[in-house]
Amino acid sequence: MLKTEVFEQLKKAMKEKDVLAKGVLTLVKSALDLTEKEKGEPLTHDEEIAIINREVKQTNQALEGAQNAGRADLIEKEEAKLVLLKSFLPKQLTEEEIAEKLTAAGVISGMNMGEAMKIAKPLLTGQAEGAVISKVVKSLI
C-alpha cells in the first residue's frame, strides 16, 4: 500500500532530519489519512494515486507562481517536492503511448470531448497527468 510506503519514508526523513521531505511526506500522509477516515474504509490504490496526483498538481501551480515571481529559492524547493511526490506515482506514459491506448479503447475522430474523456480518465488514472491526457484526446478527435 502506498500509505505504508509514505510512512516508511517519513520515518526515514525524520531520522535524517530532512526538513523538506518531512514536510511533504507529512502533508501526503495527512491527506491519505483524512480521506480514508472520511470514507470509513481503506483506500484503493487508485484513490491513493489520485491523492498524490492532486498534490503534484498543487505543487506544479506553486512552481508556476514561483517562476512568474522570479523566486529562485522557491523554484528549487517546489522542484524538489515534485521529484519526491512523483516517486510515488507509477511510470508516466508518453503521449504516443497514451494515444495508442486511447485508440485501442475506441476514442476516434468525430467523438465529442466529454465522451472521449469518460473513456480516457478511468483508463489512464495515475499513468498520466490530466492536462496531457486532454491534449492527446484533442489531437485524436
PDB file of C-alpha atoms in Angstrom:
ATOM      1  CA  MET A   1       0.000   0.000   0.000  1.00  0.00           C
ATOM      2  CA  LEU A   2       1.159   3.497  -0.822  1.00  0.00           C
ATOM      3  CA  LYS A   3       0.249   4.807   2.641  1.00  0.00           C
ATOM      4  CA  THR A   4       2.730   2.385   4.251  1.00  0.00           C
ATOM      5  CA  GLU A   5       5.475   3.442   1.835  1.00  0.00           C
ATOM      6  CA  VAL A   6       4.832   7.131   2.615  1.00  0.00           C
ATOM      7  CA  PHE A   7       5.005   6.403   6.351  1.00  0.00           C
ATOM      8  CA  GLU A   8       8.288   4.492   5.991  1.00  0.00           C
ATOM      9  CA  GLN A   9       9.855   7.341   4.008  1.00  0.00           C
ATOM     10  CA  LEU A  10       8.541   9.832   6.558  1.00  0.00           C
ATOM     11  CA  LYS A  11      10.271   7.951   9.381  1.00  0.00           C
ATOM     12  CA  LYS A  12      13.483   7.879   7.325  1.00  0.00           C
ATOM     13  CA  ALA A  13      13.246  11.642   6.629  1.00  0.00           C
ATOM     14  CA  MET A  14      12.757  12.323  10.343  1.00  0.00           C
ATOM     15  CA  LYS A  15      15.824  10.259  11.260  1.00  0.00           C
ATOM     16  CA  GLU A  16      17.910  12.030   8.598  1.00  0.00           C
ATOM     17  CA  LYS A  17      16.485  15.431   9.616  1.00  0.00           C
ATOM     18  CA  ASP A  18      15.417  16.133   6.009  1.00  0.00           C
ATOM     19  CA  VAL A  19      13.060  19.072   6.625  1.00  0.00           C
ATOM     20  CA  LEU A  20      11.702  19.332   3.059  1.00  0.00           C
ATOM     21  CA  ALA A  21      10.947  15.609   2.696  1.00  0.00           C
ATOM     22  CA  LYS A  22       9.431  15.509   6.192  1.00  0.00           C
ATOM     23  CA  GLY A  23       7.096  18.371   5.345  1.00  0.00           C
ATOM     24  CA  VAL A  24       5.969  16.934   2.022  1.00  0.00           C
ATOM     25  CA  LEU A  25       5.502  13.416   3.380  1.00  0.00           C
ATOM     26  CA  THR A  26       3.589  14.693   6.397  1.00  0.00           C
ATOM     27  CA  LEU A  27       1.176  16.513   4.079  1.00  0.00           C
ATOM     28  CA  VAL A  28       0.717  13.432   1.890  1.00  0.00           C
ATOM     29  CA  LYS A  29       0.197  11.153   4.903  1.00  0.00           C
ATOM     30  CA  SER A  30      -2.351  13.594   6.361  1.00  0.00           C
ATOM     31  CA  ALA A  31      -4.263  13.747   3.074  1.00  0.00           C
ATOM     32  CA  LEU A  32      -4.304   9.942   2.827  1.00  0.00           C
ATOM     33  CA  ASP A  33      -5.395   9.545   6.471  1.00  0.00           C
ATOM     34  CA  LEU A  34      -8.127  12.176   6.190  1.00  0.00           C
ATOM     35  CA  THR A  35      -9.582  10.710   3.005  1.00  0.00           C
ATOM     36  CA  GLU A  36      -9.507   7.224   4.487  1.00  0.00           C
ATOM     37  CA  LYS A  37     -11.233   8.453   7.656  1.00  0.00           C
ATOM     38  CA  GLU A  38     -13.935  10.259   5.637  1.00  0.00           C
ATOM     39  CA  LYS A  39     -14.514   7.153   3.513  1.00  0.00           C
ATOM     40  CA  GLY A  40     -14.643   4.897   6.564  1.00  0.00           C
ATOM     41  CA  GLU A  41     -12.637   2.106   4.940  1.00  0.00           C
ATOM     42  CA  PRO A  42      -9.144   1.602   3.481  1.00  0.00           C
ATOM     43  CA  LEU A  43      -8.404   3.459   0.237  1.00  0.00           C
ATOM     44  CA  THR A  44      -7.884   1.627  -3.023  1.00  0.00           C
ATOM     45  CA  HIS A  45      -4.615   2.017  -4.903  1.00  0.00           C
ATOM     46  CA  ASP A  46      -6.338   4.258  -7.493  1.00  0.00           C
ATOM     47  CA  GLU A  47      -7.695   6.523  -4.755  1.00  0.00           C
ATOM     48  CA  GLU A  48      -4.227   6.830  -3.227  1.00  0.00           C
ATOM     49  CA  ILE A  49      -2.780   7.680  -6.657  1.00  0.00           C
ATOM     50  CA  ALA A  50      -5.488  10.329  -7.136  1.00  0.00           C
ATOM     51  CA  ILE A  51      -4.456  11.996  -3.857  1.00  0.00           C
ATOM     52  CA  ILE A  52      -0.781  12.006  -4.906  1.00  0.00           C
ATOM     53  CA  ASN A  53      -1.797  13.441  -8.307  1.00  0.00           C
ATOM     54  CA  ARG A  54      -3.724  16.221  -6.544  1.00  0.00           C
ATOM     55  CA  GLU A  55      -0.606  17.093  -4.532  1.00  0.00           C
ATOM     56  CA  VAL A  56       1.510  17.067  -7.723  1.00  0.00           C
ATOM     57  CA  LYS A  57      -0.970  19.422  -9.406  1.00  0.00           C
ATOM     58  CA  GLN A  58      -0.891  21.842  -6.452  1.00  0.00           C
ATOM     59  CA  THR A  59       2.908  21.764  -6.404  1.00  0.00           C
ATOM     60  CA  ASN A  60       3.009  22.460 -10.156  1.00  0.00           C
ATOM     61  CA  GLN A  61       0.780  25.502  -9.585  1.00  0.00           C
ATOM     62  CA  ALA A  62       3.055  26.725  -6.795  1.00  0.00           C
ATOM     63  CA  LEU A  63       6.065  26.194  -9.075  1.00  0.00           C
ATOM     64  CA  GLU A  64       4.408  28.252 -11.821  1.00  0.00           C
ATOM     65  CA  GLY A  65       3.739  31.052  -9.343  1.00  0.00           C
ATOM     66  CA  ALA A  66       7.347  30.992  -8.152  1.00  0.00           C
ATOM     67  CA  GLN A  67       8.611  31.095 -11.741  1.00  0.00           C
ATOM     68  CA  ASN A  68       6.345  34.029 -12.574  1.00  0.00           C
ATOM     69  CA  ALA A  69       7.617  35.868  -9.498  1.00  0.00           C
ATOM     70  CA  GLY A  70      11.237  35.012 -10.332  1.00  0.00           C
ATOM     71  CA  ARG A  71      11.832  33.418  -6.925  1.00  0.00           C
ATOM     72  CA  ALA A  72      14.774  31.051  -7.442  1.00  0.00           C
ATOM     73  CA  ASP A  73      14.651  29.832  -3.824  1.00  0.00           C
ATOM     74  CA  LEU A  74      11.008  28.753  -4.130  1.00  0.00           C
ATOM     75  CA  ILE A  75      11.528  27.257  -7.593  1.00  0.00           C
ATOM     76  CA  GLU A  76      14.231  24.960  -6.244  1.00  0.00           C
ATOM     77  CA  LYS A  77      12.063  23.933  -3.277  1.00  0.00           C
ATOM     78  CA  GLU A  78       8.976  23.191  -5.419  1.00  0.00           C
ATOM     79  CA  GLU A  79      11.026  21.188  -7.938  1.00  0.00           C
ATOM     80  CA  ALA A  80      12.420  19.053  -5.082  1.00  0.00           C
ATOM     81  CA  LYS A  81       8.864  18.487  -3.814  1.00  0.00           C
ATOM     82  CA  LEU A  82       7.765  17.404  -7.305  1.00  0.00           C
ATOM     83  CA  VAL A  83      10.565  14.843  -7.565  1.00  0.00           C
ATOM     84  CA  LEU A  84       9.590  13.368  -4.203  1.00  0.00           C
ATOM     85  CA  LEU A  85       5.859  13.266  -4.992  1.00  0.00           C
ATOM     86  CA  LYS A  86       6.359  11.751  -8.446  1.00  0.00           C
ATOM     87  CA  SER A  87       8.415   8.946  -6.914  1.00  0.00           C
ATOM     88  CA  PHE A  88       5.128   7.554  -5.524  1.00  0.00           C
ATOM     89  CA  LEU A  89       3.388   7.557  -8.905  1.00  0.00           C
ATOM     90  CA  PRO A  90       3.564   4.743 -11.423  1.00  0.00           C
ATOM     91  CA  LYS A  91       5.674   5.333 -14.539  1.00  0.00           C
ATOM     92  CA  GLN A  92       4.097   8.109 -16.576  1.00  0.00           C
ATOM     93  CA  LEU A  93       3.143   7.258 -20.153  1.00  0.00           C
ATOM     94  CA  THR A  94       4.403   9.229 -23.146  1.00  0.00           C
ATOM     95  CA  GLU A  95       1.947  10.991 -25.445  1.00  0.00           C
ATOM     96  CA  GLU A  96       2.429   8.258 -28.065  1.00  0.00           C
ATOM     97  CA  GLU A  97       1.630   5.507 -25.537  1.00  0.00           C
ATOM     98  CA  ILE A  98      -1.449   7.430 -24.393  1.00  0.00           C
ATOM     99  CA  ALA A  99      -2.631   7.814 -27.988  1.00  0.00           C
ATOM    100  CA  GLU A 100      -2.191   4.069 -28.614  1.00  0.00           C
ATOM    101  CA  LYS A 101      -4.202   3.133 -25.505  1.00  0.00           C
ATOM    102  CA  LEU A 102      -6.976   5.601 -26.324  1.00  0.00           C
ATOM    103  CA  THR A 103      -7.235   4.442 -29.922  1.00  0.00           C
ATOM    104  CA  ALA A 104      -7.418   0.818 -28.769  1.00  0.00           C
ATOM    105  CA  ALA A 105     -10.143   1.798 -26.264  1.00  0.00           C
ATOM    106  CA  GLY A 106     -12.281   3.317 -29.015  1.00  0.00           C
ATOM    107  CA  VAL A 107     -11.517   7.042 -28.947  1.00  0.00           C
ATOM    108  CA  ILE A 108     -11.980   8.060 -32.578  1.00  0.00           C
ATOM    109  CA  SER A 109     -12.148  11.156 -34.717  1.00  0.00           C
ATOM    110  CA  GLY A 110     -15.541  12.845 -34.586  1.00  0.00           C
ATOM    111  CA  MET A 111     -16.197  11.946 -30.943  1.00  0.00           C
ATOM    112  CA  ASN A 112     -17.080  14.777 -28.598  1.00  0.00           C
ATOM    113  CA  MET A 113     -14.593  15.723 -25.878  1.00  0.00           C
ATOM    114  CA  GLY A 114     -16.826  14.644 -22.972  1.00  0.00           C
ATOM    115  CA  GLU A 115     -17.350  11.115 -24.290  1.00  0.00           C
ATOM    116  CA  ALA A 116     -13.657  10.717 -25.062  1.00  0.00           C
ATOM    117  CA  MET A 117     -12.607  11.888 -21.590  1.00  0.00           C
ATOM    118  CA  LYS A 118     -15.091   9.469 -19.953  1.00  0.00           C
ATOM    119  CA  ILE A 119     -13.161   6.674 -21.666  1.00  0.00           C
ATOM    120  CA  ALA A 120      -9.717   8.190 -21.068  1.00  0.00           C
ATOM    121  CA  LYS A 121      -9.856   9.148 -17.373  1.00  0.00           C
ATOM    122  CA  PRO A 122     -10.514   5.684 -15.869  1.00  0.00           C
ATOM    123  CA  LEU A 123      -8.212   4.021 -18.390  1.00  0.00           C
ATOM    124  CA  LEU A 124      -5.207   6.231 -17.629  1.00  0.00           C
ATOM    125  CA  THR A 125      -5.669   7.082 -13.931  1.00  0.00           C
ATOM    126  CA  GLY A 126      -2.267   7.612 -12.356  1.00  0.00           C
ATOM    127  CA  GLN A 127      -0.413   6.915 -15.595  1.00  0.00           C
ATOM    128  CA  ALA A 128      -0.551  10.455 -16.970  1.00  0.00           C
ATOM    129  CA  GLU A 129      -1.487  13.963 -15.876  1.00  0.00           C
ATOM    130  CA  GLY A 130      -4.936  15.217 -16.807  1.00  0.00           C
ATOM    131  CA  ALA A 131      -3.568  18.036 -18.968  1.00  0.00           C
ATOM    132  CA  VAL A 132      -1.513  15.595 -21.055  1.00  0.00           C
ATOM    133  CA  ILE A 133      -4.492  13.233 -21.451  1.00  0.00           C
ATOM    134  CA  SER A 134      -6.666  16.150 -22.534  1.00  0.00           C
ATOM    135  CA  LYS A 135      -4.077  17.304 -25.095  1.00  0.00           C
ATOM    136  CA  VAL A 136      -3.830  13.815 -26.631  1.00  0.00           C
ATOM    137  CA  VAL A 137      -7.616  13.388 -26.711  1.00  0.00           C
ATOM    138  CA  LYS A 138      -7.966  16.725 -28.521  1.00  0.00           C
ATOM    139  CA  SER A 139      -5.423  15.628 -31.132  1.00  0.00           C
ATOM    140  CA  LEU A 140      -7.277  12.342 -31.682  1.00  0.00           C
ATOM    141  CA  ILE A 141     -10.783  13.791 -32.021  1.00  0.00           C
TER     142      ILE A 141
END
